[in-house]
XYZ file of C-alpha atoms in Angstrom:
513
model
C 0.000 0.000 0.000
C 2.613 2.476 1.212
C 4.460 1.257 -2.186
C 1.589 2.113 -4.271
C 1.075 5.892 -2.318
C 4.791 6.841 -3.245
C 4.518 5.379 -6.885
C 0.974 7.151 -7.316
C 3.124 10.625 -5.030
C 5.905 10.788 -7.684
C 3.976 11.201 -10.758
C 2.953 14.538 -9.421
C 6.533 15.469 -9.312
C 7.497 18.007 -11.572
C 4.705 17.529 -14.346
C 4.851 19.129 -17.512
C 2.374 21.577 -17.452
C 0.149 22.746 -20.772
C 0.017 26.396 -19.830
C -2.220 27.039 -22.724
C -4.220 24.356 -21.501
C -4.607 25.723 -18.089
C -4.864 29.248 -19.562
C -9.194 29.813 -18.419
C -8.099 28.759 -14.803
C -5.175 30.991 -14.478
C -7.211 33.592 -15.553
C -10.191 33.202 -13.288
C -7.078 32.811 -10.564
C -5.586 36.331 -11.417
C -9.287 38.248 -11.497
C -10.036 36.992 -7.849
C -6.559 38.538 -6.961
C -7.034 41.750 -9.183
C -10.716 42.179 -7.553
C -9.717 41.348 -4.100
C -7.173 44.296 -4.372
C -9.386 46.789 -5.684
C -12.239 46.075 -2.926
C -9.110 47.359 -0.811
C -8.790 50.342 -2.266
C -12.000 51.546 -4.145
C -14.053 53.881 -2.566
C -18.122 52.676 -1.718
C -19.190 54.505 -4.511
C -16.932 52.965 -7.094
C -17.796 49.252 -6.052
C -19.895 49.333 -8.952
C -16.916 48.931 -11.237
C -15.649 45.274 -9.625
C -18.982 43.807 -11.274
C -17.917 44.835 -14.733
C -14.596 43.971 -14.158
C -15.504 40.425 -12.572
C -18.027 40.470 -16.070
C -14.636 41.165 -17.764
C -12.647 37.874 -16.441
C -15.542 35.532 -17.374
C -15.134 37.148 -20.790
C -11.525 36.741 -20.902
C -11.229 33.568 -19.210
C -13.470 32.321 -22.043
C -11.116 33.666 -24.862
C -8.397 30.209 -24.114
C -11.593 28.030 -23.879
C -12.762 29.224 -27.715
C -9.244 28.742 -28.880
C -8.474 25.809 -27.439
C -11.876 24.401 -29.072
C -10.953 26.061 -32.730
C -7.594 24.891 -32.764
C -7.643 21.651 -30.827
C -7.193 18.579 -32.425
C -6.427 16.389 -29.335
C -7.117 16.420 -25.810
C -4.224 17.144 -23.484
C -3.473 15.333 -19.854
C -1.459 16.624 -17.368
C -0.613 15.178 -14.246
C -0.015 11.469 -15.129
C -3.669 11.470 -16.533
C -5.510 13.433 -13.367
C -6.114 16.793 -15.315
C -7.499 16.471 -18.834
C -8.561 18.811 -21.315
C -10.742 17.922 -24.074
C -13.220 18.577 -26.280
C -16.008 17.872 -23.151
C -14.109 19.577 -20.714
C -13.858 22.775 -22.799
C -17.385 22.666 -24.114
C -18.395 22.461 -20.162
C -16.090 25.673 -19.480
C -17.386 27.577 -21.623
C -21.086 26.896 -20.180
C -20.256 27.563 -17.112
C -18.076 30.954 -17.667
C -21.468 31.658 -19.963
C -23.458 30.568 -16.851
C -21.345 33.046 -14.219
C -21.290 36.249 -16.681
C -24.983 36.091 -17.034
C -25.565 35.569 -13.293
C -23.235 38.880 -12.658
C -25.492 40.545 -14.958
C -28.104 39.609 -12.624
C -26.570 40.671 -9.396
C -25.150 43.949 -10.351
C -28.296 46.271 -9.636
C -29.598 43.881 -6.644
C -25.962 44.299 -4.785
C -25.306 47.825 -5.483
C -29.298 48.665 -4.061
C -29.250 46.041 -1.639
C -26.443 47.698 0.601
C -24.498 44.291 -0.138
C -20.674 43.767 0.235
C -19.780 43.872 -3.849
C -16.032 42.807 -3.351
C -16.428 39.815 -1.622
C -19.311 38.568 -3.348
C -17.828 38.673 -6.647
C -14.397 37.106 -5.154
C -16.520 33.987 -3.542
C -18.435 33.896 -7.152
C -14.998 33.935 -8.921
C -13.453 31.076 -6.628
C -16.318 29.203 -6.870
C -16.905 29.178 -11.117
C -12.891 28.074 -10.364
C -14.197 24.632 -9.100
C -16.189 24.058 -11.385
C -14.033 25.025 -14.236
C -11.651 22.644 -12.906
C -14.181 20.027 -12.292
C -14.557 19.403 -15.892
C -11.040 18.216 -16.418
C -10.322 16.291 -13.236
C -9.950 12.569 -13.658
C -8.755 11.642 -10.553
C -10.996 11.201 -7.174
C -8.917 14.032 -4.833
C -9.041 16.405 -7.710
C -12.441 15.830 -8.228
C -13.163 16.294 -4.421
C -10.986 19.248 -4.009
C -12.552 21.368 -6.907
C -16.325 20.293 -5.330
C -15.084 21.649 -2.394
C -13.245 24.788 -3.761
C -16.917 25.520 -5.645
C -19.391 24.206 -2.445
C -17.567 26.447 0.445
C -18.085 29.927 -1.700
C -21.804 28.777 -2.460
C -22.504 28.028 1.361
C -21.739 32.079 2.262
C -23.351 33.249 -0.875
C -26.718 31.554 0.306
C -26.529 33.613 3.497
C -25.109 36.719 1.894
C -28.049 38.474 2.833
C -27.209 38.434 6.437
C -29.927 40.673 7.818
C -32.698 38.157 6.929
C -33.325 35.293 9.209
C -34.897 33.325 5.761
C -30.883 33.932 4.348
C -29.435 32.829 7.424
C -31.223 29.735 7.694
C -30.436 28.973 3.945
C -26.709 29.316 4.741
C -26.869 27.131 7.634
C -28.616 24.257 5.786
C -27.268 24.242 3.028
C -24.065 23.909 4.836
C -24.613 21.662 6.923
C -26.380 18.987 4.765
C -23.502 20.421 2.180
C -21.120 19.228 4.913
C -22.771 15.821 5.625
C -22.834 14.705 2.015
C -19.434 15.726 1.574
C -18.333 13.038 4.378
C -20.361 10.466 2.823
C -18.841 10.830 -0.338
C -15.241 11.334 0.711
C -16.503 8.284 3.172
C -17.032 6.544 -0.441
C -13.809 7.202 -2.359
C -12.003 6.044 0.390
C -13.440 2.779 0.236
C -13.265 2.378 -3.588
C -8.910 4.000 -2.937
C -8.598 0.654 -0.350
C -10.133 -1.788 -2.937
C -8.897 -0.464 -6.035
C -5.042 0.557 -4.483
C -6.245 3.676 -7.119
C -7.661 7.153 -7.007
C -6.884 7.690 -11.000
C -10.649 6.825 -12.410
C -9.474 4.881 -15.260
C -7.583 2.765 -13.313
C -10.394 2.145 -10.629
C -12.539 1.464 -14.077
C -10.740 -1.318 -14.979
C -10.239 -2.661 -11.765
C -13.976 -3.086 -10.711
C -16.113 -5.757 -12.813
C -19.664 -6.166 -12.642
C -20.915 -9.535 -11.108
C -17.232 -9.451 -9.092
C -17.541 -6.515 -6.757
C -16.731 -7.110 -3.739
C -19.001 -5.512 -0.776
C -16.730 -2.451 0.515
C -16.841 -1.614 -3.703
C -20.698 -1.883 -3.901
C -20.855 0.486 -0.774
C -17.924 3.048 -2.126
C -20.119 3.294 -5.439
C -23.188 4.053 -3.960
C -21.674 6.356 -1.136
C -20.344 8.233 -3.852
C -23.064 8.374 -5.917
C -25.246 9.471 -2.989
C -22.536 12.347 -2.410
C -23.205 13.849 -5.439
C -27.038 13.570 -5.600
C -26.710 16.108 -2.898
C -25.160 18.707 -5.125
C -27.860 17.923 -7.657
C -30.617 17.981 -5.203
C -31.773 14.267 -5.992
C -34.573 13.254 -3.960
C -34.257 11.928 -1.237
C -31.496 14.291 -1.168
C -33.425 17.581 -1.619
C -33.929 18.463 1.364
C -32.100 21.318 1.768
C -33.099 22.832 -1.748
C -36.567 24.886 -1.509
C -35.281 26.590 2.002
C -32.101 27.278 0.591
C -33.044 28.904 -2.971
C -36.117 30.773 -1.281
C -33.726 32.556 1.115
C -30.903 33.187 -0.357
C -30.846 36.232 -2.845
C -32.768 35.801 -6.534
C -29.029 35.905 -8.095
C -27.316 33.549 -6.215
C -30.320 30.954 -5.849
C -30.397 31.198 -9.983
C -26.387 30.441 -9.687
C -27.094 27.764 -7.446
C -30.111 26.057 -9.340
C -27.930 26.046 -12.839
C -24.226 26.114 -12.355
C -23.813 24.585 -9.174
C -26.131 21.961 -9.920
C -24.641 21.216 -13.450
C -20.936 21.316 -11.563
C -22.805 18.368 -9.499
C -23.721 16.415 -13.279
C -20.635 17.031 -14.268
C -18.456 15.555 -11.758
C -21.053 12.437 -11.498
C -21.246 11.668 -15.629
C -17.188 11.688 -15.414
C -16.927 9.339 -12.857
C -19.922 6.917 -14.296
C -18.250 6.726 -17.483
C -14.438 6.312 -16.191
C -14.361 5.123 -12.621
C -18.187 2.741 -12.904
C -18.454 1.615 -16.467
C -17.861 -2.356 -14.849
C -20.013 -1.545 -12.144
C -23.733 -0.827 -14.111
C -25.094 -3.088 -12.387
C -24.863 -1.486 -9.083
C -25.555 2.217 -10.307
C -27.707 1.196 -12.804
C -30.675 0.831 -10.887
C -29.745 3.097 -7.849
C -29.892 5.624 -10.605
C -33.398 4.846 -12.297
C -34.792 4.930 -8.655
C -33.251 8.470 -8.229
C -34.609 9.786 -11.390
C -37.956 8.542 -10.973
C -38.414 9.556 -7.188
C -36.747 13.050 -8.291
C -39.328 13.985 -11.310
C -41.920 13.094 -9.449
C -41.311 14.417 -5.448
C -40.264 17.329 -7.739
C -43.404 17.888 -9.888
C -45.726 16.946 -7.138
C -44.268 19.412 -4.366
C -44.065 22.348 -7.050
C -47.928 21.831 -7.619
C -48.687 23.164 -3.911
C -46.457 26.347 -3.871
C -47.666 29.972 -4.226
C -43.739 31.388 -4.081
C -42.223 31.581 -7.323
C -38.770 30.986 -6.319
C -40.218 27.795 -4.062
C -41.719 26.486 -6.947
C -38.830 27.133 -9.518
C -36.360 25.126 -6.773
C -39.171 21.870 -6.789
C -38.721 22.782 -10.520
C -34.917 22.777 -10.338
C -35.495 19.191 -8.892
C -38.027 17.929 -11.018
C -35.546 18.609 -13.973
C -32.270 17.148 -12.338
C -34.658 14.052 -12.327
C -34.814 14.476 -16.236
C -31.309 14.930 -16.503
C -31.040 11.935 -14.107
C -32.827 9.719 -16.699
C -30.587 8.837 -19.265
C -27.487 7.911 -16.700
C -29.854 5.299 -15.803
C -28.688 3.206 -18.801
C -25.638 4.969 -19.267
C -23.930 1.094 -18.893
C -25.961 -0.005 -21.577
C -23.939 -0.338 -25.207
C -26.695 0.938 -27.406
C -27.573 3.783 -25.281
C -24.112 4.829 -23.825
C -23.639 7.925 -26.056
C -27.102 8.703 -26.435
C -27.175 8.900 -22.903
C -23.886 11.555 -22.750
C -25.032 13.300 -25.318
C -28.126 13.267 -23.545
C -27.038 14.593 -20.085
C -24.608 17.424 -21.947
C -27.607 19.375 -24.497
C -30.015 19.394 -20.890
C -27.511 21.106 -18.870
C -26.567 23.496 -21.826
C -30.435 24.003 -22.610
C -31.506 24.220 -18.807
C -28.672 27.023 -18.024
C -30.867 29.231 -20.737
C -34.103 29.046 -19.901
C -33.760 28.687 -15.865
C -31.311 31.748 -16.069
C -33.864 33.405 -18.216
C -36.832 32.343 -15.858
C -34.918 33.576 -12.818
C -34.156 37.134 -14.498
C -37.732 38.192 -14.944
C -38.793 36.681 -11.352
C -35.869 39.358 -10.674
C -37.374 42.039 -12.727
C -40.961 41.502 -11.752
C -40.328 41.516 -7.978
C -38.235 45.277 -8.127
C -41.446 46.776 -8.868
C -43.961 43.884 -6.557
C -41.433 43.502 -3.755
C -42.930 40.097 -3.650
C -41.974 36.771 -4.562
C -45.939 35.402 -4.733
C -47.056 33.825 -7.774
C -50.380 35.975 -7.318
C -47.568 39.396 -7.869
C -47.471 38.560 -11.618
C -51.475 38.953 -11.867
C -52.102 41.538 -14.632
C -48.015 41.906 -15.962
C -49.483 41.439 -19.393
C -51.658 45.096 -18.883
C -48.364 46.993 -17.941
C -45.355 45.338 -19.326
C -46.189 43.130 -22.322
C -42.591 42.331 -23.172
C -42.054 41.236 -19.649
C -44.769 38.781 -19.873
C -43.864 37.766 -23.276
C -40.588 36.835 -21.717
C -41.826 35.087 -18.995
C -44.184 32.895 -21.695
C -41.294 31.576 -23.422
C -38.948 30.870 -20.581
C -41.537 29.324 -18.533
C -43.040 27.160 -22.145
C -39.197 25.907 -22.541
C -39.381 24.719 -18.536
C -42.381 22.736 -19.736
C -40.969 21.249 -22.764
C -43.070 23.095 -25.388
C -41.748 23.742 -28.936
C -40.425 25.386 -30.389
C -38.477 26.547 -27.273
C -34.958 25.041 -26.573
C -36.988 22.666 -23.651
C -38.409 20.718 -25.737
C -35.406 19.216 -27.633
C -33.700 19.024 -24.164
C -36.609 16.651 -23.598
C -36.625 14.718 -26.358
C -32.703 13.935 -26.453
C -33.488 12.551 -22.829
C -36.489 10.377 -24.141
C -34.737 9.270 -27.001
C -31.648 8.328 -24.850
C -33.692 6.091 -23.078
C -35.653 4.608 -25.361
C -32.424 3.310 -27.213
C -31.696 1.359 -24.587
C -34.494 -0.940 -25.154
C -35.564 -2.487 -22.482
C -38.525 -2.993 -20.162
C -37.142 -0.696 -17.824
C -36.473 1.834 -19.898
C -40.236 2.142 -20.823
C -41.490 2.309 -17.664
C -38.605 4.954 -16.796
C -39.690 6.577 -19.868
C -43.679 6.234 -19.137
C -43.239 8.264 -15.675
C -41.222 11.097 -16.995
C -43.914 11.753 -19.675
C -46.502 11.655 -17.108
C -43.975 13.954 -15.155
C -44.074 16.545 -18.321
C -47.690 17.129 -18.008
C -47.614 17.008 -14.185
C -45.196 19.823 -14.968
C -46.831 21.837 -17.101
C -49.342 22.425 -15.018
C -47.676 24.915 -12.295
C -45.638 26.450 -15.445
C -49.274 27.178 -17.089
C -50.541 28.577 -13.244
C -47.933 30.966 -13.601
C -49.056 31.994 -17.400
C -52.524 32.079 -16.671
C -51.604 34.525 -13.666
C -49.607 36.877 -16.037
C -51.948 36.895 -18.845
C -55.438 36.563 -16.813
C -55.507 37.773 -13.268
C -55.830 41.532 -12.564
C -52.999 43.286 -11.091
C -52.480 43.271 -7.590
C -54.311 46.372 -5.968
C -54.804 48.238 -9.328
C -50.627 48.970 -9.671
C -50.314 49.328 -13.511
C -47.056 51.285 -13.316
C -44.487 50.443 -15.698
C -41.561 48.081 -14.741
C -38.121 49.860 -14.551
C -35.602 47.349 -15.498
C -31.767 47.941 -15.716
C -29.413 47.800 -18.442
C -27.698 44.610 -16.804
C -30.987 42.599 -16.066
C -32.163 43.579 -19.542
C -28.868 42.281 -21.445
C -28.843 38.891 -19.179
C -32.802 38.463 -20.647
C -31.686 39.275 -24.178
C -29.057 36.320 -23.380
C -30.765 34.318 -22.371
C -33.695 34.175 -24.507
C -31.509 34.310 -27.659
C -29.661 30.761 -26.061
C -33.764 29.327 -25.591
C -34.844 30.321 -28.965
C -31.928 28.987 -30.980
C -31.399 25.653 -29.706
C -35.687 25.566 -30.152
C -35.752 26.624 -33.609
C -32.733 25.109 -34.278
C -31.469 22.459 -32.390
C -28.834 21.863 -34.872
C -27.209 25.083 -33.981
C -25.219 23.958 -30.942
C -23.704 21.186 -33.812
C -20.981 24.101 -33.884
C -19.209 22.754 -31.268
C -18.414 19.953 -32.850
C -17.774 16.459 -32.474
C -17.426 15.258 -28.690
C -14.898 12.473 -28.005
C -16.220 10.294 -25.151
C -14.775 10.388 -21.694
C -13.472 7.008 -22.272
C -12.355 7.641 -25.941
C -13.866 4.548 -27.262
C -16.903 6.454 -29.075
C -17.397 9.477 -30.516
C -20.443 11.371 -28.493
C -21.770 13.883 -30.973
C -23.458 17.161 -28.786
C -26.848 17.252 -31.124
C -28.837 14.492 -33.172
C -31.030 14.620 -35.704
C -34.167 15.894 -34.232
C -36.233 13.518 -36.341
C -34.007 10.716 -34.491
């Protein structure tokens, strides 16, 4: 054992490091530094400038990720295999700088009103799009544990940011506590898989665990691990901490937490089902399709009975991590292995529009309500038609109706399924269409509200939305609309070599299948 530590030790030893490779994270690392110098020395009333500036990083950070993509012809490791970069790593960068810009936009206005600390918050934000920028090229289980943890502790204080309100407190708290919890399970879980597999490389741990030969102590370290990360995507029974957590914490950071943090959690779970468990389907396999189908449906059944519209966009935020769930659930099967990638990769990149998009007129709405009620968008249609135009298409895609970018999110995830072919793949694939009309319901409570109700007490004064709110809606709503009309669009990223570079996973099918 101690042989095999110093073996795995000295591969870390002096590595030839891809600086161009590493170029996104070196810049996010040098705009926390730059930002949490300024916040030293800018006065109050130039704090507004560290928001474009932190705007500006994303931007530039995203610069080495577009090269890379143009000019790369092959992925590059680094590390003795632990740090990749490849076509999905980059692809996954690039959504989640997208992700972070557009969530700055959000927060701009709200923090400089709000009375906020601007320097720190956009520091934490920084640190934490770091994680997950790193989580999409770590192949190895500390890597993968560190950047979860370099992304969760930044999240925890951002959910409690608004420290004068008891609801932000208590969303702090929870989330990071149960945050804490999970992380021990999981950790609890590699541990065990490190002392049977005498590995923490995933490709090695791969090909060391066989289906129908695991041993006990590598049945539990799967399903600890898995259960770890069902936290981070709010799985039921996992959810827990969810509703309370995105209903107290401020609109911008509950929108980060719902798309990027939760697609951070997807992320790290798809790379180590497809490296680290592809001999092991037999024990994930159906933990999974019990996850999924508890997840849709808790999910869809809980956001029926809410009357806050950030309550019932986080039993939404559930109810689709159960969709996204779905095709992992025969991710071990040959016929529906890429599918099922492919799958899991267009959902997260389709979900980060139109939640985004949803979040940013619940943020525009409630400057002129002050509420967060469902019953505050009554009438929005009599005094701000865009608005409610907006909120119709965002709210359509979250439903699955073409030709918004939902609905091809949701039919990559049924077709994923269905390839699999088997009886349990139907009946997966029977509840989550009964879980798409279950959800359209709410989604059509909410349009029925804008478009029908009256306004609340007779308040038809216009909405005044800022320039940053405005430009992440025009964003947003271009990424919905595209990918809807034409889901072949995102086929400009190109082909998609498979985590375990056997088969080429292509981003976008043919929509007629």
């Amino acid at each position: 054992m101690l042989a095999s530590l110093f073996a795995q030790a000295t591969d870390w030893v002096a590595p030839t490091i891809d600086w161009h490779a590493i170029a996104p994270e070196l810049v996010l690392v040098v705009g926390i530094n730059i930002i949490l110098l300024l916040d030293l020395s800018l006065a109050d009333a130039k704090k507004w400038m560290l928001a474009t500036l932190s705007g500006f990083v994303m931007l530039g950070a995203l610069v080495p990720v577009v090269t890379l993509f143009v000019i790369g012809d092959d992925s590059r490791s680094m590390f003795g295999g632990r740090y990749v970069i490849d076509e999905y790593a980059l692809v996954l960068k690039g959504f989640f700088l997208l992700v972070a810009y557009v969530v700055i936009l959000m927060s701009q206005t709200e923090l400089e009103e709000g009375g906020y600390y601007q320097g720190e918050f956009y520091v934490l934000m920084l640190c934490s799009v770091l994680g997950m920028v790193m989580m999409t090229s770590s192949r190895d289980l500390v890597s993968i544990f560190v950047a979860l943890e370099l992304l969760s502790i930044p999240a925890y204080m951002l959910a409690a940011w608004n420290k004068r309100n008891p609801k932000s407190n208590e969303a702090g708290m929870k989330y990071y506590l149960l945050g804490v919890f999970a992380s021990a399970i999981m950790l609890y879980g590699m541990s065990l898989l490190f002392g049977a597999t005498n590995s923490t490389l995933l490709t090695e741990i791969g090909a060391t665990l066989v289906d129908g030969n695991l041993s006990g102590i590598e049945v539990v370290g799967v399903v600890f691990v898995i259960s770890g990360f069902a936290f981070k995507i709010s799985a039921v029974p996992f959810h827990t901490w969810a509703p309370d957590t995105y209903e107290g914490a401020p609109t911008p950071v509950t929108a980060f937490l719902s798309v990027a943090s939760k697609a951070a959690g997807f992320v790290a779970l798809v790379t180590i089902i497809y490296l680290a468990f592809p001999n092991a389907s037999d024990v994930y396999q159906p933990f999974i399709w019990v996850l999924a189908a508890l997840t849709m449906t808790v999910g869809n059944v809980l956001a029926l009975r809410q009357t806050n519209i950030v309550r019932m966009l986080a039993y939404s935020s559930v109810s689709q991590g159960g969709f996204i769930l779905m095709p992992l659930a025969f991710a071990g099967e040959a016929n529906a292995s890429g599918s099922a990638l492919n799958a899991v990769v267009v959902y997260l990149l389709v979900y980060g529009f139109m939640n985004l998009g949803a979040f940013a007129t619940v943020i525009a709405v409630s400057r002129k309500t002050r509420s967060g009620e469902i019953s505050s968008f009554g009438g929005l249609f009599s005094y701000a038609p865009g608005m409610a135009v907006l909120v119709t298409m965002f709210f359509a895609s979250l439903a699955g109706i073409p030709p918004l970018g939902g609905w091809f999110a949701k039919f990559n995830a049924f077709k994923a399924v269905l390839d699999a072919q088997s009886s349990w793949a139907y009946v997966l694939a029977s509840i989550a269409a009964v879980n798409t009309v279950i959800s359209a319901a709410y989604y059509m409570k909410v349009l029925r509200t804008v478009w029908m109700d009256e306004a609340p007490d007779g308040d038809t004064s216009p909405i005044n939305t800022p320039s940053p709110i405005k430009a992440a809606l025009g964003l947003t709503l271009v990424g919905t609309l595209v990918v809807g009309v034409y889901p072949q669009s995102v086929a400009n990223f190109g082909d998609l070599e498979d985590l375990t570079g056997t088969t080429e996973l292509v981003v976008v099918v043919d929509a007629g299948g």
